[in-house]
Amino acid sequence: MQAIPLTGAELNLGRDASLAAFPIEDPSVSPLHARLIRSASGRYLLRDQGSVAGTWVNYEAVSEQGRELKHGDVIHLGRVAFRFQLKNPPPERKNPNRPTTSSELN
């Protein structure tokens, strides 16, 4: 998986270097494929930009309205995969509905 540094409030992703801040050299990626937007609160929203092959997060299609990203999400732009990773991720929350195992009882 490739690494794309997230700088600024908005990042255009696609195959065309004149439209995308980080060109992705793959025929399944549209010239302007998706847009990543950071809100004032520090959350990230991924929006598809009418791409042909689609934008996917954790194997679910992303619409033009977008989807909020969480640390560890897997993103596909066409056939190209990325993992969304925050430099300082929030602490992992335990699922209260999941039974604990002996290795988690420390």
PDB file of N, CA and C in Angstrom:
ATOM      1  N   MET A   1       0.840  -1.182   0.000  1.00  0.00           N
ATOM      2  CA  MET A   1       0.000   0.000   0.000  1.00  0.00           C
ATOM      3  C   MET A   1       0.883   1.242   0.000  1.00  0.00           C
ATOM      4  N   GLN A   2       0.476   2.231  -0.765  1.00  0.00           N
ATOM      5  CA  GLN A   2       1.220   3.473  -0.858  1.00  0.00           C
ATOM      6  C   GLN A   2       0.878   4.388   0.309  1.00  0.00           C
ATOM      7  N   ALA A   3       1.806   5.256   0.671  1.00  0.00           N
ATOM      8  CA  ALA A   3       1.560   6.255   1.711  1.00  0.00           C
ATOM      9  C   ALA A   3       1.343   7.611   1.053  1.00  0.00           C
ATOM     10  N   ILE A   4       0.299   8.303   1.476  1.00  0.00           N
ATOM     11  CA  ILE A   4       0.002   9.645   0.994  1.00  0.00           C
ATOM     12  C   ILE A   4      -0.073  10.551   2.213  1.00  0.00           C
ATOM     13  N   PRO A   5       0.830  11.507   2.349  1.00  0.00           N
ATOM     14  CA  PRO A   5       0.755  12.403   3.503  1.00  0.00           C
ATOM     15  C   PRO A   5      -0.459  13.320   3.383  1.00  0.00           C
ATOM     16  N   LEU A   6      -1.156  13.515   4.484  1.00  0.00           N
ATOM     17  CA  LEU A   6      -2.355  14.349   4.494  1.00  0.00           C
ATOM     18  C   LEU A   6      -1.995  15.727   5.035  1.00  0.00           C
ATOM     19  N   THR A   7      -1.828  16.654   4.125  1.00  0.00           N
ATOM     20  CA  THR A   7      -1.524  18.028   4.515  1.00  0.00           C
ATOM     21  C   THR A   7      -2.621  18.926   3.963  1.00  0.00           C
ATOM     22  N   GLY A   8      -2.969  19.947   4.688  1.00  0.00           N
ATOM     23  CA  GLY A   8      -4.020  20.856   4.236  1.00  0.00           C
ATOM     24  C   GLY A   8      -5.401  20.331   4.589  1.00  0.00           C
ATOM     25  N   ALA A   9      -6.411  21.118   4.251  1.00  0.00           N
ATOM     26  CA  ALA A   9      -7.793  20.785   4.599  1.00  0.00           C
ATOM     27  C   ALA A   9      -8.460  19.889   3.561  1.00  0.00           C
ATOM     28  N   GLU A  10      -7.884  19.810   2.351  1.00  0.00           N
ATOM     29  CA  GLU A  10      -8.509  19.026   1.288  1.00  0.00           C
ATOM     30  C   GLU A  10      -7.440  18.409   0.408  1.00  0.00           C
ATOM     31  N   LEU A  11      -7.679  17.167  -0.006  1.00  0.00           N
ATOM     32  CA  LEU A  11      -6.739  16.458  -0.858  1.00  0.00           C
ATOM     33  C   LEU A  11      -7.517  15.781  -1.980  1.00  0.00           C
ATOM     34  N   ASN A  12      -7.196  16.158  -3.230  1.00  0.00           N
ATOM     35  CA  ASN A  12      -7.810  15.520  -4.386  1.00  0.00           C
ATOM     36  C   ASN A  12      -6.975  14.319  -4.784  1.00  0.00           C
ATOM     37  N   LEU A  13      -7.651  13.199  -5.031  1.00  0.00           N
ATOM     38  CA  LEU A  13      -6.993  11.958  -5.413  1.00  0.00           C
ATOM     39  C   LEU A  13      -7.472  11.548  -6.795  1.00  0.00           C
ATOM     40  N   GLY A  14      -6.548  11.156  -7.654  1.00  0.00           N
ATOM     41  CA  GLY A  14      -6.922  10.720  -8.988  1.00  0.00           C
ATOM     42  C   GLY A  14      -5.699  10.435  -9.833  1.00  0.00           C
ATOM     43  N   ARG A  15      -5.942  10.131 -11.103  1.00  0.00           N
ATOM     44  CA  ARG A  15      -4.874   9.761 -12.028  1.00  0.00           C
ATOM     45  C   ARG A  15      -4.255  10.979 -12.713  1.00  0.00           C
ATOM     46  N   ASP A  16      -5.013  12.058 -12.876  1.00  0.00           N
ATOM     47  CA  ASP A  16      -4.553  13.240 -13.612  1.00  0.00           C
ATOM     48  C   ASP A  16      -3.790  14.184 -12.679  1.00  0.00           C
ATOM     49  N   ALA A  17      -2.502  14.389 -12.970  1.00  0.00           N
ATOM     50  CA  ALA A  17      -1.652  15.231 -12.123  1.00  0.00           C
ATOM     51  C   ALA A  17      -2.122  16.681 -12.079  1.00  0.00           C
ATOM     52  N   SER A  18      -2.863  17.136 -13.095  1.00  0.00           N
ATOM     53  CA  SER A  18      -3.353  18.515 -13.074  1.00  0.00           C
ATOM     54  C   SER A  18      -4.580  18.672 -12.172  1.00  0.00           C
ATOM     55  N   LEU A  19      -5.217  17.563 -11.797  1.00  0.00           N
ATOM     56  CA  LEU A  19      -6.398  17.605 -10.939  1.00  0.00           C
ATOM     57  C   LEU A  19      -6.157  17.072  -9.537  1.00  0.00           C
ATOM     58  N   ALA A  20      -5.184  16.189  -9.397  1.00  0.00           N
ATOM     59  CA  ALA A  20      -4.945  15.495  -8.134  1.00  0.00           C
ATOM     60  C   ALA A  20      -3.625  15.933  -7.515  1.00  0.00           C
ATOM     61  N   ALA A  21      -3.652  16.159  -6.212  1.00  0.00           N
ATOM     62  CA  ALA A  21      -2.428  16.538  -5.497  1.00  0.00           C
ATOM     63  C   ALA A  21      -1.444  15.380  -5.457  1.00  0.00           C
ATOM     64  N   PHE A  22      -1.972  14.163  -5.477  1.00  0.00           N
ATOM     65  CA  PHE A  22      -1.143  12.965  -5.455  1.00  0.00           C
ATOM     66  C   PHE A  22      -1.626  12.045  -6.574  1.00  0.00           C
ATOM     67  N   PRO A  23      -1.019  12.121  -7.771  1.00  0.00           N
ATOM     68  CA  PRO A  23      -1.480  11.287  -8.882  1.00  0.00           C
ATOM     69  C   PRO A  23      -1.258   9.798  -8.611  1.00  0.00           C
ATOM     70  N   ILE A  24      -2.260   9.001  -8.950  1.00  0.00           N
ATOM     71  CA  ILE A  24      -2.213   7.553  -8.758  1.00  0.00           C
ATOM     72  C   ILE A  24      -2.190   6.919 -10.144  1.00  0.00           C
ATOM     73  N   GLU A  25      -1.075   6.301 -10.473  1.00  0.00           N
ATOM     74  CA  GLU A  25      -0.856   5.738 -11.801  1.00  0.00           C
ATOM     75  C   GLU A  25      -1.489   4.353 -11.905  1.00  0.00           C
ATOM     76  N   ASP A  26      -2.783   4.313 -12.157  1.00  0.00           N
ATOM     77  CA  ASP A  26      -3.478   3.038 -12.348  1.00  0.00           C
ATOM     78  C   ASP A  26      -4.679   3.295 -13.251  1.00  0.00           C
ATOM     79  N   PRO A  27      -4.890   2.462 -14.284  1.00  0.00           N
ATOM     80  CA  PRO A  27      -6.003   2.708 -15.206  1.00  0.00           C
ATOM     81  C   PRO A  27      -7.395   2.596 -14.561  1.00  0.00           C
ATOM     82  N   SER A  28      -7.503   1.960 -13.391  1.00  0.00           N
ATOM     83  CA  SER A  28      -8.813   1.852 -12.733  1.00  0.00           C
ATOM     84  C   SER A  28      -9.168   3.109 -11.945  1.00  0.00           C
ATOM     85  N   VAL A  29      -8.216   4.043 -11.831  1.00  0.00           N
ATOM     86  CA  VAL A  29      -8.433   5.289 -11.099  1.00  0.00           C
ATOM     87  C   VAL A  29      -8.821   6.381 -12.090  1.00  0.00           C
ATOM     88  N   SER A  30      -9.916   7.097 -11.793  1.00  0.00           N
ATOM     89  CA  SER A  30     -10.386   8.184 -12.656  1.00  0.00           C
ATOM     90  C   SER A  30      -9.475   9.403 -12.533  1.00  0.00           C
ATOM     91  N   PRO A  31      -9.516  10.311 -13.518  1.00  0.00           N
ATOM     92  CA  PRO A  31      -8.671  11.510 -13.451  1.00  0.00           C
ATOM     93  C   PRO A  31      -8.840  12.286 -12.133  1.00  0.00           C
ATOM     94  N   LEU A  32     -10.076  12.532 -11.711  1.00  0.00           N
ATOM     95  CA  LEU A  32     -10.360  13.060 -10.377  1.00  0.00           C
ATOM     96  C   LEU A  32     -11.285  12.043  -9.735  1.00  0.00           C
ATOM     97  N   HIS A  33     -10.748  11.189  -8.917  1.00  0.00           N
ATOM     98  CA  HIS A  33     -11.459  10.018  -8.419  1.00  0.00           C
ATOM     99  C   HIS A  33     -12.201  10.292  -7.105  1.00  0.00           C
ATOM    100  N   ALA A  34     -11.500  10.887  -6.141  1.00  0.00           N
ATOM    101  CA  ALA A  34     -12.090  11.097  -4.813  1.00  0.00           C
ATOM    102  C   ALA A  34     -11.474  12.334  -4.174  1.00  0.00           C
ATOM    103  N   ARG A  35     -12.154  12.818  -3.152  1.00  0.00           N
ATOM    104  CA  ARG A  35     -11.687  13.997  -2.413  1.00  0.00           C
ATOM    105  C   ARG A  35     -11.708  13.660  -0.930  1.00  0.00           C
ATOM    106  N   LEU A  36     -10.601  13.965  -0.256  1.00  0.00           N
ATOM    107  CA  LEU A  36     -10.484  13.756   1.185  1.00  0.00           C
ATOM    108  C   LEU A  36     -10.507  15.132   1.853  1.00  0.00           C
ATOM    109  N   ILE A  37     -11.438  15.323   2.769  1.00  0.00           N
ATOM    110  CA  ILE A  37     -11.644  16.628   3.400  1.00  0.00           C
ATOM    111  C   ILE A  37     -11.469  16.494   4.902  1.00  0.00           C
ATOM    112  N   ARG A  38     -10.641  17.384   5.479  1.00  0.00           N
ATOM    113  CA  ARG A  38     -10.474  17.415   6.931  1.00  0.00           C
ATOM    114  C   ARG A  38     -11.310  18.557   7.485  1.00  0.00           C
ATOM    115  N   SER A  39     -12.172  18.245   8.446  1.00  0.00           N
ATOM    116  CA  SER A  39     -13.024  19.271   9.051  1.00  0.00           C
ATOM    117  C   SER A  39     -12.244  20.045  10.105  1.00  0.00           C
ATOM    118  N   ALA A  40     -12.829  21.130  10.570  1.00  0.00           N
ATOM    119  CA  ALA A  40     -12.197  21.947  11.610  1.00  0.00           C
ATOM    120  C   ALA A  40     -12.006  21.150  12.896  1.00  0.00           C
ATOM    121  N   SER A  41     -12.850  20.135  13.110  1.00  0.00           N
ATOM    122  CA  SER A  41     -12.744  19.305  14.320  1.00  0.00           C
ATOM    123  C   SER A  41     -11.682  18.216  14.185  1.00  0.00           C
ATOM    124  N   GLY A  42     -11.060  18.094  12.991  1.00  0.00           N
ATOM    125  CA  GLY A  42     -10.011  17.099  12.784  1.00  0.00           C
ATOM    126  C   GLY A  42     -10.505  15.777  12.234  1.00  0.00           C
ATOM    127  N   ARG A  43     -11.773  15.683  11.907  1.00  0.00           N
ATOM    128  CA  ARG A  43     -12.302  14.451  11.306  1.00  0.00           C
ATOM    129  C   ARG A  43     -12.082  14.493   9.804  1.00  0.00           C
ATOM    130  N   TYR A  44     -12.025  13.302   9.197  1.00  0.00           N
ATOM    131  CA  TYR A  44     -11.780  13.193   7.763  1.00  0.00           C
ATOM    132  C   TYR A  44     -12.991  12.580   7.069  1.00  0.00           C
ATOM    133  N   LEU A  45     -13.368  13.188   5.941  1.00  0.00           N
ATOM    134  CA  LEU A  45     -14.493  12.726   5.139  1.00  0.00           C
ATOM    135  C   LEU A  45     -13.959  12.404   3.748  1.00  0.00           C
ATOM    136  N   LEU A  46     -14.279  11.215   3.246  1.00  0.00           N
ATOM    137  CA  LEU A  46     -13.879  10.796   1.908  1.00  0.00           C
ATOM    138  C   LEU A  46     -15.103  10.829   1.011  1.00  0.00           C
ATOM    139  N   ARG A  47     -14.992  11.513  -0.135  1.00  0.00           N
ATOM    140  CA  ARG A  47     -16.106  11.615  -1.088  1.00  0.00           C
ATOM    141  C   ARG A  47     -15.676  11.114  -2.454  1.00  0.00           C
ATOM    142  N   ASP A  48     -16.514  10.295  -3.055  1.00  0.00           N
ATOM    143  CA  ASP A  48     -16.288   9.880  -4.442  1.00  0.00           C
ATOM    144  C   ASP A  48     -16.638  11.057  -5.341  1.00  0.00           C
ATOM    145  N   GLN A  49     -15.914  11.220  -6.432  1.00  0.00           N
ATOM    146  CA  GLN A  49     -16.140  12.331  -7.352  1.00  0.00           C
ATOM    147  C   GLN A  49     -16.694  11.846  -8.693  1.00  0.00           C
ATOM    148  N   GLY A  50     -17.617  10.882  -8.636  1.00  0.00           N
ATOM    149  CA  GLY A  50     -18.226  10.363  -9.857  1.00  0.00           C
ATOM    150  C   GLY A  50     -17.309   9.425 -10.616  1.00  0.00           C
ATOM    151  N   SER A  51     -16.445   8.730  -9.899  1.00  0.00           N
ATOM    152  CA  SER A  51     -15.486   7.832 -10.542  1.00  0.00           C
ATOM    153  C   SER A  51     -16.196   6.651 -11.211  1.00  0.00           C
ATOM    154  N   VAL A  52     -15.543   6.055 -12.185  1.00  0.00           N
ATOM    155  CA  VAL A  52     -16.107   4.909 -12.892  1.00  0.00           C
ATOM    156  C   VAL A  52     -15.994   3.643 -12.050  1.00  0.00           C
ATOM    157  N   ALA A  53     -14.829   3.384 -11.467  1.00  0.00           N
ATOM    158  CA  ALA A  53     -14.588   2.140 -10.724  1.00  0.00           C
ATOM    159  C   ALA A  53     -15.050   2.213  -9.268  1.00  0.00           C
ATOM    160  N   GLY A  54     -15.372   3.400  -8.785  1.00  0.00           N
ATOM    161  CA  GLY A  54     -15.883   3.537  -7.428  1.00  0.00           C
ATOM    162  C   GLY A  54     -14.808   3.772  -6.387  1.00  0.00           C
ATOM    163  N   THR A  55     -15.280   4.309  -5.261  1.00  0.00           N
ATOM    164  CA  THR A  55     -14.467   4.527  -4.077  1.00  0.00           C
ATOM    165  C   THR A  55     -15.084   3.682  -2.985  1.00  0.00           C
ATOM    166  N   TRP A  56     -14.251   2.957  -2.248  1.00  0.00           N
ATOM    167  CA  TRP A  56     -14.741   1.990  -1.271  1.00  0.00           C
ATOM    168  C   TRP A  56     -13.998   2.155   0.052  1.00  0.00           C
ATOM    169  N   VAL A  57     -14.711   2.032   1.154  1.00  0.00           N
ATOM    170  CA  VAL A  57     -14.102   2.019   2.485  1.00  0.00           C
ATOM    171  C   VAL A  57     -14.551   0.734   3.161  1.00  0.00           C
ATOM    172  N   ASN A  58     -13.593  -0.074   3.544  1.00  0.00           N
ATOM    173  CA  ASN A  58     -13.883  -1.373   4.168  1.00  0.00           C
ATOM    174  C   ASN A  58     -14.876  -2.173   3.334  1.00  0.00           C
ATOM    175  N   TYR A  59     -14.670  -2.131   2.007  1.00  0.00           N
ATOM    176  CA  TYR A  59     -15.453  -2.898   1.029  1.00  0.00           C
ATOM    177  C   TYR A  59     -16.901  -2.441   0.918  1.00  0.00           C
ATOM    178  N   GLU A  60     -17.195  -1.210   1.350  1.00  0.00           N
ATOM    179  CA  GLU A  60     -18.519  -0.606   1.179  1.00  0.00           C
ATOM    180  C   GLU A  60     -18.364   0.628   0.300  1.00  0.00           C
ATOM    181  N   ALA A  61     -19.270   0.776  -0.665  1.00  0.00           N
ATOM    182  CA  ALA A  61     -19.192   1.891  -1.606  1.00  0.00           C
ATOM    183  C   ALA A  61     -19.363   3.234  -0.890  1.00  0.00           C
ATOM    184  N   VAL A  62     -18.617   4.228  -1.370  1.00  0.00           N
ATOM    185  CA  VAL A  62     -18.698   5.591  -0.842  1.00  0.00           C
ATOM    186  C   VAL A  62     -19.401   6.448  -1.883  1.00  0.00           C
ATOM    187  N   SER A  63     -20.357   7.244  -1.453  1.00  0.00           N
ATOM    188  CA  SER A  63     -21.112   8.098  -2.367  1.00  0.00           C
ATOM    189  C   SER A  63     -20.452   9.471  -2.478  1.00  0.00           C
ATOM    190  N   GLU A  64     -21.053  10.331  -3.291  1.00  0.00           N
ATOM    191  CA  GLU A  64     -20.569  11.702  -3.410  1.00  0.00           C
ATOM    192  C   GLU A  64     -20.838  12.493  -2.128  1.00  0.00           C
ATOM    193  N   GLN A  65     -21.774  12.034  -1.290  1.00  0.00           N
ATOM    194  CA  GLN A  65     -22.017  12.687   0.000  1.00  0.00           C
ATOM    195  C   GLN A  65     -20.888  12.381   0.973  1.00  0.00           C
ATOM    196  N   GLY A  66     -20.237  11.249   0.787  1.00  0.00           N
ATOM    197  CA  GLY A  66     -19.047  10.931   1.550  1.00  0.00           C
ATOM    198  C   GLY A  66     -19.261  10.005   2.720  1.00  0.00           C
ATOM    199  N   ARG A  67     -18.137   9.640   3.301  1.00  0.00           N
ATOM    200  CA  ARG A  67     -18.115   8.765   4.462  1.00  0.00           C
ATOM    201  C   ARG A  67     -16.978   9.203   5.376  1.00  0.00           C
ATOM    202  N   GLU A  68     -17.261   9.283   6.665  1.00  0.00           N
ATOM    203  CA  GLU A  68     -16.232   9.647   7.631  1.00  0.00           C
ATOM    204  C   GLU A  68     -15.273   8.480   7.800  1.00  0.00           C
ATOM    205  N   LEU A  69     -13.983   8.791   7.843  1.00  0.00           N
ATOM    206  CA  LEU A  69     -12.964   7.760   7.991  1.00  0.00           C
ATOM    207  C   LEU A  69     -12.553   7.603   9.442  1.00  0.00           C
ATOM    208  N   LYS A  70     -12.190   6.376   9.778  1.00  0.00           N
ATOM    209  CA  LYS A  70     -11.682   6.050  11.107  1.00  0.00           C
ATOM    210  C   LYS A  70     -10.299   5.422  10.946  1.00  0.00           C
ATOM    211  N   HIS A  71      -9.476   5.563  11.957  1.00  0.00           N
ATOM    212  CA  HIS A  71      -8.129   4.997  11.942  1.00  0.00           C
ATOM    213  C   HIS A  71      -8.194   3.499  11.605  1.00  0.00           C
ATOM    214  N   GLY A  72      -7.407   3.094  10.626  1.00  0.00           N
ATOM    215  CA  GLY A  72      -7.352   1.689  10.234  1.00  0.00           C
ATOM    216  C   GLY A  72      -8.263   1.315   9.084  1.00  0.00           C
ATOM    217  N   ASP A  73      -9.136   2.223   8.635  1.00  0.00           N
ATOM    218  CA  ASP A  73     -10.017   1.910   7.509  1.00  0.00           C
ATOM    219  C   ASP A  73      -9.193   1.570   6.266  1.00  0.00           C
ATOM    220  N   VAL A  74      -9.706   0.632   5.466  1.00  0.00           N
ATOM    221  CA  VAL A  74      -9.086   0.280   4.190  1.00  0.00           C
ATOM    222  C   VAL A  74      -9.868   0.996   3.091  1.00  0.00           C
ATOM    223  N   ILE A  75      -9.146   1.755   2.267  1.00  0.00           N
ATOM    224  CA  ILE A  75      -9.742   2.542   1.194  1.00  0.00           C
ATOM    225  C   ILE A  75      -9.310   1.939  -0.138  1.00  0.00           C
ATOM    226  N   HIS A  76     -10.273   1.781  -1.053  1.00  0.00           N
ATOM    227  CA  HIS A  76      -9.954   1.370  -2.421  1.00  0.00           C
ATOM    228  C   HIS A  76     -10.422   2.460  -3.371  1.00  0.00           C
ATOM    229  N   LEU A  77      -9.516   2.894  -4.223  1.00  0.00           N
ATOM    230  CA  LEU A  77      -9.846   3.771  -5.347  1.00  0.00           C
ATOM    231  C   LEU A  77      -9.629   2.898  -6.570  1.00  0.00           C
ATOM    232  N   GLY A  78     -10.717   2.425  -7.160  1.00  0.00           N
ATOM    233  CA  GLY A  78     -10.574   1.425  -8.214  1.00  0.00           C
ATOM    234  C   GLY A  78      -9.918   0.193  -7.621  1.00  0.00           C
ATOM    235  N   ARG A  79      -8.801  -0.239  -8.212  1.00  0.00           N
ATOM    236  CA  ARG A  79      -8.092  -1.426  -7.714  1.00  0.00           C
ATOM    237  C   ARG A  79      -6.954  -1.084  -6.761  1.00  0.00           C
ATOM    238  N   VAL A  80      -6.741   0.195  -6.466  1.00  0.00           N
ATOM    239  CA  VAL A  80      -5.619   0.619  -5.632  1.00  0.00           C
ATOM    240  C   VAL A  80      -6.091   0.744  -4.178  1.00  0.00           C
ATOM    241  N   ALA A  81      -5.321   0.139  -3.268  1.00  0.00           N
ATOM    242  CA  ALA A  81      -5.714   0.105  -1.850  1.00  0.00           C
ATOM    243  C   ALA A  81      -4.813   0.990  -0.994  1.00  0.00           C
ATOM    244  N   PHE A  82      -5.414   1.591   0.010  1.00  0.00           N
ATOM    245  CA  PHE A  82      -4.714   2.397   1.006  1.00  0.00           C
ATOM    246  C   PHE A  82      -5.277   2.057   2.375  1.00  0.00           C
ATOM    247  N   ARG A  83      -4.501   2.298   3.404  1.00  0.00           N
ATOM    248  CA  ARG A  83      -5.007   2.185   4.779  1.00  0.00           C
ATOM    249  C   ARG A  83      -4.942   3.580   5.390  1.00  0.00           C
ATOM    250  N   PHE A  84      -6.074   4.028   5.955  1.00  0.00           N
ATOM    251  CA  PHE A  84      -6.142   5.340   6.589  1.00  0.00           C
ATOM    252  C   PHE A  84      -5.572   5.219   7.997  1.00  0.00           C
ATOM    253  N   GLN A  85      -4.479   5.943   8.243  1.00  0.00           N
ATOM    254  CA  GLN A  85      -3.828   5.868   9.551  1.00  0.00           C
ATOM    255  C   GLN A  85      -3.558   7.275  10.071  1.00  0.00           C
ATOM    256  N   LEU A  86      -4.007   7.527  11.281  1.00  0.00           N
ATOM    257  CA  LEU A  86      -3.754   8.795  11.948  1.00  0.00           C
ATOM    258  C   LEU A  86      -2.425   8.721  12.681  1.00  0.00           C
ATOM    259  N   LYS A  87      -1.702   9.837  12.752  1.00  0.00           N
ATOM    260  CA  LYS A  87      -0.442   9.846  13.497  1.00  0.00           C
ATOM    261  C   LYS A  87      -0.690   9.595  14.980  1.00  0.00           C
ATOM    262  N   ASN A  88      -1.753  10.168  15.507  1.00  0.00           N
ATOM    263  CA  ASN A  88      -2.107  10.007  16.921  1.00  0.00           C
ATOM    264  C   ASN A  88      -3.531   9.464  17.007  1.00  0.00           C
ATOM    265  N   PRO A  89      -3.714   8.151  16.783  1.00  0.00           N
ATOM    266  CA  PRO A  89      -5.067   7.591  16.787  1.00  0.00           C
ATOM    267  C   PRO A  89      -5.683   7.643  18.186  1.00  0.00           C
ATOM    268  N   PRO A  90      -7.010   7.741  18.238  1.00  0.00           N
ATOM    269  CA  PRO A  90      -7.666   7.698  19.543  1.00  0.00           C
ATOM    270  C   PRO A  90      -7.490   6.315  20.165  1.00  0.00           C
ATOM    271  N   PRO A  91      -7.570   6.223  21.506  1.00  0.00           N
ATOM    272  CA  PRO A  91      -7.429   4.900  22.126  1.00  0.00           C
ATOM    273  C   PRO A  91      -8.542   3.968  21.645  1.00  0.00           C
ATOM    274  N   GLU A  92      -8.177   2.709  21.479  1.00  0.00           N
ATOM    275  CA  GLU A  92      -9.145   1.710  21.023  1.00  0.00           C
ATOM    276  C   GLU A  92     -10.196   1.487  22.101  1.00  0.00           C
ATOM    277  N   ARG A  93     -11.455   1.535  21.689  1.00  0.00           N
ATOM    278  CA  ARG A  93     -12.549   1.321  22.637  1.00  0.00           C
ATOM    279  C   ARG A  93     -12.909  -0.150  22.670  1.00  0.00           C
ATOM    280  N   LYS A  94     -13.094  -0.670  23.856  1.00  0.00           N
ATOM    281  CA  LYS A  94     -13.518  -2.063  24.008  1.00  0.00           C
ATOM    282  C   LYS A  94     -15.010  -2.150  23.705  1.00  0.00           C
ATOM    283  N   ASN A  95     -15.413  -3.223  23.082  1.00  0.00           N
ATOM    284  CA  ASN A  95     -16.813  -3.458  22.774  1.00  0.00           C
ATOM    285  C   ASN A  95     -17.460  -4.114  23.993  1.00  0.00           C
ATOM    286  N   PRO A  96     -18.388  -3.427  24.684  1.00  0.00           N
ATOM    287  CA  PRO A  96     -18.990  -4.007  25.894  1.00  0.00           C
ATOM    288  C   PRO A  96     -19.858  -5.227  25.604  1.00  0.00           C
ATOM    289  N   ASN A  97     -20.256  -5.415  24.356  1.00  0.00           N
ATOM    290  CA  ASN A  97     -21.102  -6.554  23.994  1.00  0.00           C
ATOM    291  C   ASN A  97     -20.296  -7.794  23.629  1.00  0.00           C
ATOM    292  N   ARG A  98     -18.992  -7.635  23.493  1.00  0.00           N
ATOM    293  CA  ARG A  98     -18.142  -8.758  23.116  1.00  0.00           C
ATOM    294  C   ARG A  98     -17.641  -9.458  24.372  1.00  0.00           C
ATOM    295  N   PRO A  99     -17.767 -10.763  24.442  1.00  0.00           N
ATOM    296  CA  PRO A  99     -17.259 -11.472  25.621  1.00  0.00           C
ATOM    297  C   PRO A  99     -15.738 -11.361  25.706  1.00  0.00           C
ATOM    298  N   THR A 100     -15.217 -11.263  26.891  1.00  0.00           N
ATOM    299  CA  THR A 100     -13.778 -11.172  27.072  1.00  0.00           C
ATOM    300  C   THR A 100     -13.179 -12.573  27.103  1.00  0.00           C
ATOM    301  N   THR A 101     -11.895 -12.641  26.762  1.00  0.00           N
ATOM    302  CA  THR A 101     -11.181 -13.901  26.832  1.00  0.00           C
ATOM    303  C   THR A 101     -10.174 -13.784  27.956  1.00  0.00           C
ATOM    304  N   SER A 102      -9.606 -14.913  28.335  1.00  0.00           N
ATOM    305  CA  SER A 102      -8.662 -14.906  29.454  1.00  0.00           C
ATOM    306  C   SER A 102      -7.454 -14.034  29.173  1.00  0.00           C
ATOM    307  N   SER A 103      -7.065 -13.888  27.900  1.00  0.00           N
ATOM    308  CA  SER A 103      -5.901 -13.050  27.578  1.00  0.00           C
ATOM    309  C   SER A 103      -6.216 -11.560  27.737  1.00  0.00           C
ATOM    310  N   GLU A 104      -7.501 -11.211  27.819  1.00  0.00           N
ATOM    311  CA  GLU A 104      -7.894  -9.811  27.976  1.00  0.00           C
ATOM    312  C   GLU A 104      -8.182  -9.445  29.432  1.00  0.00           C
ATOM    313  N   LEU A 105      -8.013 -10.352  30.342  1.00  0.00           N
ATOM    314  CA  LEU A 105      -8.377 -10.109  31.730  1.00  0.00           C
ATOM    315  C   LEU A 105      -7.190  -9.649  32.577  1.00  0.00           C
ATOM    316  N   ASN A 106      -6.110  -9.247  31.968  1.00  0.00           N
ATOM    317  CA  ASN A 106      -4.902  -8.859  32.716  1.00  0.00           C
ATOM    318  C   ASN A 106      -5.126  -7.670  33.572  1.00  0.00           C
TER     319      ASN A 106
END
